[in-house]
Amino acid sequence: MEKLIEIKNVTALYDARPVLDCVSLSVWKYDFLGIIGPNGGGKTTLLKVILGLMKPVSGEISFFEDGKCVPSLKIGYLPQVNPIDKRFPISVYEVISSGLIREKPRFREFTASQKDHINELIAKMGLEQFAGRAIGELSGGQLQRVLLARAIVSHPQLLILDEPNTYVDKRFESQFYELLGEINKDTSIILVSHDVGTLLPMVKNVACVNETLHYHPGADLSDEWLSKTCVCPIEIVGHGDLPHRVLKKHEY
């Protein structure tokens, strides 16, 4: 397997309190890594470190392309809370195309192939009828589809999704996860989710983050492993092709 990212002994602090403590992790090309863990355990902090939005106090992170160390990767990011002001007068098409601004010829329009790619993504996301509409007219789920399209329009090497099902409406949910499977054929994916049952059928490997990090190759997780690594009650586990809910007793 070809390595894409290597994190070595990373420690990160918030207000002098360790949020990540000596965390190490490798992400592989075409990986689909699921990150789970309790609230406040450091999942989003780990994403910020990878994205360069937060500098660790110790440790290092390295990026690779074709087996060689490179300064950075092309990364698409879909945050848990979208940063777009829905009052801003911009259309769905313009938001998605903004993901290609760095590749757009200066003072020129997008190329014909770029326009075709944007329109293909709009169709895949089921947004054809909204392409010319202002984003303020969209529901939360529709806007999240727009932001996902913007995140992948530039063909990133890595796509990072932080709790993406937060805003995905139920009508689009199954299509959304099918789309991630298609994206994963060409792009590595890191997906953070508290919904273990939904996550397990999709991912290839799992990391549990709770200040430290426990890595599990494969997605066939045992109840014992989840309980030990999450250090908290299990809420949802995978069962066959469908998730089911399992509530465990709180001892405190």
Short mmCIF file of C-alpha atoms in Angstrom, two decimals:
data_model
loop_
_atom_site.label_atom_id
_atom_site.label_comp_id
_atom_site.label_asym_id
_atom_site.label_seq_id
_atom_site.Cartn_x
_atom_site.Cartn_y
_atom_site.Cartn_z
CA MET A 1 0.00 0.00 0.00
CA GLU A 2 1.11 3.53 -0.75
CA LYS A 3 1.22 5.87 2.24
CA LEU A 4 -0.52 9.23 1.93
CA ILE A 5 -0.12 10.71 5.44
CA GLU A 6 2.01 9.75 8.41
CA ILE A 7 1.37 11.27 11.84
CA LYS A 8 4.03 10.61 14.47
CA ASN A 9 3.67 11.21 18.22
CA VAL A 10 1.47 14.30 17.84
CA THR A 11 0.35 16.11 20.98
CA ALA A 12 -2.09 19.02 20.78
CA LEU A 13 -3.40 21.29 23.54
CA TYR A 14 -6.46 23.44 24.20
CA ASP A 15 -5.99 25.91 27.05
CA ALA A 16 -2.94 23.95 28.24
CA ARG A 17 -5.01 20.75 28.41
CA PRO A 18 -3.95 17.78 26.23
CA VAL A 19 -6.60 16.96 23.63
CA LEU A 20 -4.35 14.64 21.64
CA ASP A 21 -1.60 12.82 23.53
CA CYS A 22 1.25 11.26 21.54
CA VAL A 23 -1.01 10.19 18.65
CA SER A 24 0.38 8.27 15.67
CA LEU A 25 -1.53 7.29 12.54
CA SER A 26 -0.94 6.32 8.90
CA VAL A 27 -3.46 7.08 6.16
CA TRP A 28 -3.10 5.13 2.92
CA LYS A 29 -3.86 5.95 -0.69
CA TYR A 30 -7.49 4.99 -1.47
CA ASP A 31 -8.09 4.42 2.25
CA PHE A 32 -11.54 4.97 3.72
CA LEU A 33 -10.75 5.66 7.35
CA GLY A 34 -13.53 6.00 9.89
CA ILE A 35 -12.73 7.99 13.03
CA ILE A 36 -14.92 7.39 16.07
CA GLY A 37 -14.76 8.36 19.72
CA PRO A 38 -16.63 10.24 22.45
CA ASN A 39 -17.47 13.94 22.28
CA GLY A 40 -14.46 15.99 23.32
CA GLY A 41 -12.13 13.08 22.64
CA GLY A 42 -10.08 14.93 20.02
CA LYS A 43 -11.60 13.81 16.70
CA THR A 44 -12.04 17.29 15.25
CA THR A 45 -8.68 18.38 16.66
CA LEU A 46 -7.01 15.57 14.72
CA LEU A 47 -8.68 16.80 11.54
CA LYS A 48 -7.46 20.35 12.21
CA VAL A 49 -3.91 19.07 12.62
CA ILE A 50 -4.09 17.23 9.30
CA LEU A 51 -5.55 20.30 7.59
CA GLY A 52 -2.88 22.57 9.03
CA LEU A 53 -5.50 24.62 10.90
CA MET A 54 -3.90 23.76 14.23
CA LYS A 55 -0.23 23.33 15.06
CA PRO A 56 0.65 20.52 17.48
CA VAL A 57 2.96 21.27 20.41
CA SER A 58 5.04 18.20 19.55
CA GLY A 59 5.27 15.46 16.95
CA GLU A 60 5.19 15.72 13.18
CA ILE A 61 2.94 15.11 10.19
CA SER A 62 4.25 14.13 6.76
CA PHE A 63 2.51 13.98 3.38
CA PHE A 64 3.45 11.69 0.50
CA GLU A 65 2.82 11.58 -3.23
CA ASP A 66 4.08 8.73 -5.41
CA GLY A 67 6.23 7.53 -2.51
CA LYS A 68 7.96 10.88 -2.05
CA CYS A 69 7.56 13.32 0.83
CA VAL A 70 5.77 16.52 -0.29
CA PRO A 71 4.93 19.78 1.53
CA SER A 72 1.16 19.30 1.25
CA LEU A 73 -1.68 17.46 -0.43
CA LYS A 74 -4.78 18.62 -2.26
CA ILE A 75 -7.45 18.14 0.42
CA GLY A 76 -11.22 18.62 0.22
CA TYR A 77 -12.93 19.38 3.53
CA LEU A 78 -16.56 19.28 4.63
CA PRO A 79 -16.82 20.66 8.19
CA GLN A 80 -19.49 19.69 10.70
CA VAL A 81 -20.80 23.24 10.77
CA ASN A 82 -20.85 24.96 7.38
CA PRO A 83 -19.21 28.40 7.34
CA ILE A 84 -21.32 29.94 4.58
CA ASP A 85 -23.56 32.93 5.31
CA LYS A 86 -26.82 32.02 3.59
CA ARG A 87 -27.59 35.73 3.20
CA PHE A 88 -24.66 36.13 0.83
CA PRO A 89 -25.96 36.56 -2.76
CA ILE A 90 -24.25 33.63 -4.45
CA SER A 91 -25.75 30.79 -6.47
CA VAL A 92 -25.35 27.03 -6.09
CA TYR A 93 -23.33 26.90 -9.31
CA GLU A 94 -21.01 29.66 -8.10
CA VAL A 95 -20.39 27.98 -4.74
CA ILE A 96 -19.46 24.67 -6.36
CA SER A 97 -17.29 26.30 -9.03
CA SER A 98 -15.42 28.26 -6.34
CA GLY A 99 -13.67 24.98 -5.49
CA LEU A 100 -11.85 25.32 -8.82
CA ILE A 101 -10.73 28.94 -8.45
CA ARG A 102 -7.07 28.00 -8.01
CA GLU A 103 -7.16 26.03 -11.26
CA LYS A 104 -9.02 28.68 -13.24
CA PRO A 105 -7.00 30.59 -15.83
CA ARG A 106 -6.47 34.15 -14.57
CA PHE A 107 -8.95 36.67 -16.00
CA ARG A 108 -10.61 33.93 -18.05
CA GLU A 109 -13.68 31.76 -17.76
CA PHE A 110 -13.56 28.14 -16.72
CA THR A 111 -12.65 25.77 -19.53
CA ALA A 112 -15.33 23.71 -21.25
CA SER A 113 -14.15 20.54 -19.46
CA GLN A 114 -14.27 22.30 -16.09
CA LYS A 115 -17.81 23.51 -16.76
CA ASP A 116 -18.84 19.99 -17.78
CA HIS A 117 -17.35 18.61 -14.57
CA ILE A 118 -19.23 21.16 -12.45
CA ASN A 119 -22.51 20.30 -14.17
CA GLU A 120 -21.87 16.57 -13.73
CA LEU A 121 -21.41 17.07 -9.98
CA ILE A 122 -24.57 19.15 -9.78
CA ALA A 123 -26.45 16.27 -11.40
CA LYS A 124 -24.86 13.65 -9.12
CA MET A 125 -25.93 15.66 -6.08
CA GLY A 126 -29.49 15.97 -7.37
CA LEU A 127 -29.22 19.75 -7.53
CA GLU A 128 -30.08 20.44 -11.18
CA GLN A 129 -33.20 22.42 -10.34
CA PHE A 130 -31.28 24.53 -7.79
CA ALA A 131 -28.16 25.35 -9.85
CA GLY A 132 -29.13 28.97 -10.47
CA ARG A 133 -30.75 29.58 -7.10
CA ALA A 134 -29.25 31.60 -4.26
CA ILE A 135 -27.93 29.44 -1.42
CA GLY A 136 -30.28 31.24 0.98
CA GLU A 137 -33.17 29.36 -0.64
CA LEU A 138 -31.74 25.92 0.21
CA SER A 139 -32.52 23.62 3.10
CA GLY A 140 -29.68 22.50 5.38
CA GLY A 141 -29.41 19.15 3.59
CA GLN A 142 -29.37 20.75 0.15
CA LEU A 143 -26.65 23.18 1.21
CA GLN A 144 -24.55 20.32 2.57
CA ARG A 145 -24.73 18.62 -0.83
CA VAL A 146 -23.51 21.85 -2.43
CA LEU A 147 -20.57 22.03 -0.03
CA LEU A 148 -19.69 18.38 -0.66
CA ALA A 149 -19.65 19.08 -4.41
CA ARG A 150 -17.36 22.07 -3.81
CA ALA A 151 -15.05 19.90 -1.69
CA ILE A 152 -14.56 17.29 -4.44
CA VAL A 153 -14.79 19.40 -7.63
CA SER A 154 -10.99 19.85 -7.74
CA HIS A 155 -10.33 16.07 -7.60
CA PRO A 156 -8.60 16.14 -4.17
CA GLN A 157 -6.21 13.41 -3.08
CA LEU A 158 -7.95 13.30 0.29
CA LEU A 159 -11.52 14.12 1.31
CA ILE A 160 -12.17 14.87 4.99
CA LEU A 161 -15.75 14.74 6.28
CA ASP A 162 -16.64 15.80 9.83
CA GLU A 163 -20.02 14.34 10.85
CA PRO A 164 -21.42 14.68 7.30
CA ASN A 165 -24.78 13.09 8.16
CA THR A 166 -25.55 16.06 10.42
CA TYR A 167 -27.04 18.00 7.51
CA VAL A 168 -27.75 15.30 4.91
CA ASP A 169 -31.51 14.99 4.52
CA LYS A 170 -33.03 11.52 4.68
CA ARG A 171 -34.09 11.57 1.02
CA PHE A 172 -30.49 11.90 -0.08
CA GLU A 173 -28.81 9.83 2.68
CA SER A 174 -28.53 6.47 0.86
CA GLN A 175 -27.43 8.20 -2.36
CA PHE A 176 -24.90 10.20 -0.34
CA TYR A 177 -23.18 7.08 1.00
CA GLU A 178 -23.23 5.45 -2.44
CA LEU A 179 -21.56 8.58 -3.78
CA LEU A 180 -18.82 8.32 -1.14
CA GLY A 181 -18.13 4.78 -2.37
CA GLU A 182 -17.68 6.13 -5.90
CA ILE A 183 -15.44 8.96 -4.69
CA ASN A 184 -13.29 6.49 -2.78
CA LYS A 185 -12.29 4.75 -6.03
CA ASP A 186 -10.08 7.76 -6.82
CA THR A 187 -9.76 9.60 -3.50
CA SER A 188 -8.80 8.69 0.05
CA ILE A 189 -11.49 9.53 2.60
CA ILE A 190 -11.40 10.29 6.31
CA LEU A 191 -14.87 10.33 7.85
CA VAL A 192 -15.58 11.33 11.44
CA SER A 193 -18.87 10.09 12.83
CA HIS A 194 -20.51 9.28 16.14
CA ASP A 195 -22.88 6.93 14.27
CA VAL A 196 -20.83 3.73 14.36
CA GLY A 197 -23.58 1.61 12.82
CA THR A 198 -23.76 3.75 9.67
CA LEU A 199 -20.00 4.07 9.43
CA LEU A 200 -18.97 0.40 9.71
CA PRO A 201 -20.43 -0.92 6.42
CA MET A 202 -18.57 1.79 4.45
CA VAL A 203 -15.08 2.16 5.89
CA LYS A 204 -11.96 0.06 5.37
CA ASN A 205 -10.18 0.90 8.63
CA VAL A 206 -11.15 2.48 11.94
CA ALA A 207 -9.37 4.74 14.43
CA CYS A 208 -10.84 5.46 17.86
CA VAL A 209 -9.72 8.82 19.22
CA ASN A 210 -10.10 9.57 22.91
CA GLU A 211 -7.06 11.76 23.66
CA THR A 212 -4.94 8.80 22.56
CA LEU A 213 -5.57 6.86 19.33
CA HIS A 214 -6.30 3.17 18.84
CA TYR A 215 -6.11 1.90 15.26
CA HIS A 216 -8.10 -1.10 14.03
CA PRO A 217 -7.28 -2.44 10.55
CA GLY A 218 -10.52 -3.48 8.91
CA ALA A 219 -14.06 -2.64 9.98
CA ASP A 220 -15.07 -5.89 11.69
CA LEU A 221 -15.10 -4.45 15.19
CA SER A 222 -15.90 -6.51 18.25
CA ASP A 223 -17.97 -5.23 21.14
CA GLU A 224 -14.95 -5.81 23.39
CA TRP A 225 -12.66 -3.65 21.20
CA LEU A 226 -15.18 -0.81 21.04
CA SER A 227 -15.77 -0.80 24.77
CA LYS A 228 -12.06 -0.91 25.56
CA THR A 229 -10.91 1.76 23.13
CA CYS A 230 -13.81 4.21 23.41
CA VAL A 231 -13.88 3.94 27.22
CA CYS A 232 -17.57 4.83 27.13
CA PRO A 233 -20.91 3.07 26.62
CA ILE A 234 -21.53 1.72 23.10
CA GLU A 235 -24.58 3.28 21.49
CA ILE A 236 -24.63 1.77 17.98
CA VAL A 237 -22.84 -1.17 16.39
CA GLY A 238 -23.05 -2.66 12.91
CA HIS A 239 -25.04 -5.81 12.31
CA GLY A 240 -24.86 -7.32 8.83
CA ASP A 241 -25.87 -4.78 6.20
CA LEU A 242 -28.06 -2.78 8.57
CA PRO A 243 -27.16 -0.99 11.79
CA HIS A 244 -29.06 -1.68 14.99
CA ARG A 245 -28.96 0.09 18.33
CA VAL A 246 -27.38 -1.44 21.42
CA LEU A 247 -27.58 0.46 24.71
CA LYS A 248 -25.11 -0.59 27.38
CA LYS A 249 -25.48 0.04 31.07
CA HIS A 250 -23.81 3.12 32.58
CA GLU A 251 -21.83 2.25 35.70
CA TYR A 252 -21.52 5.91 36.72
#
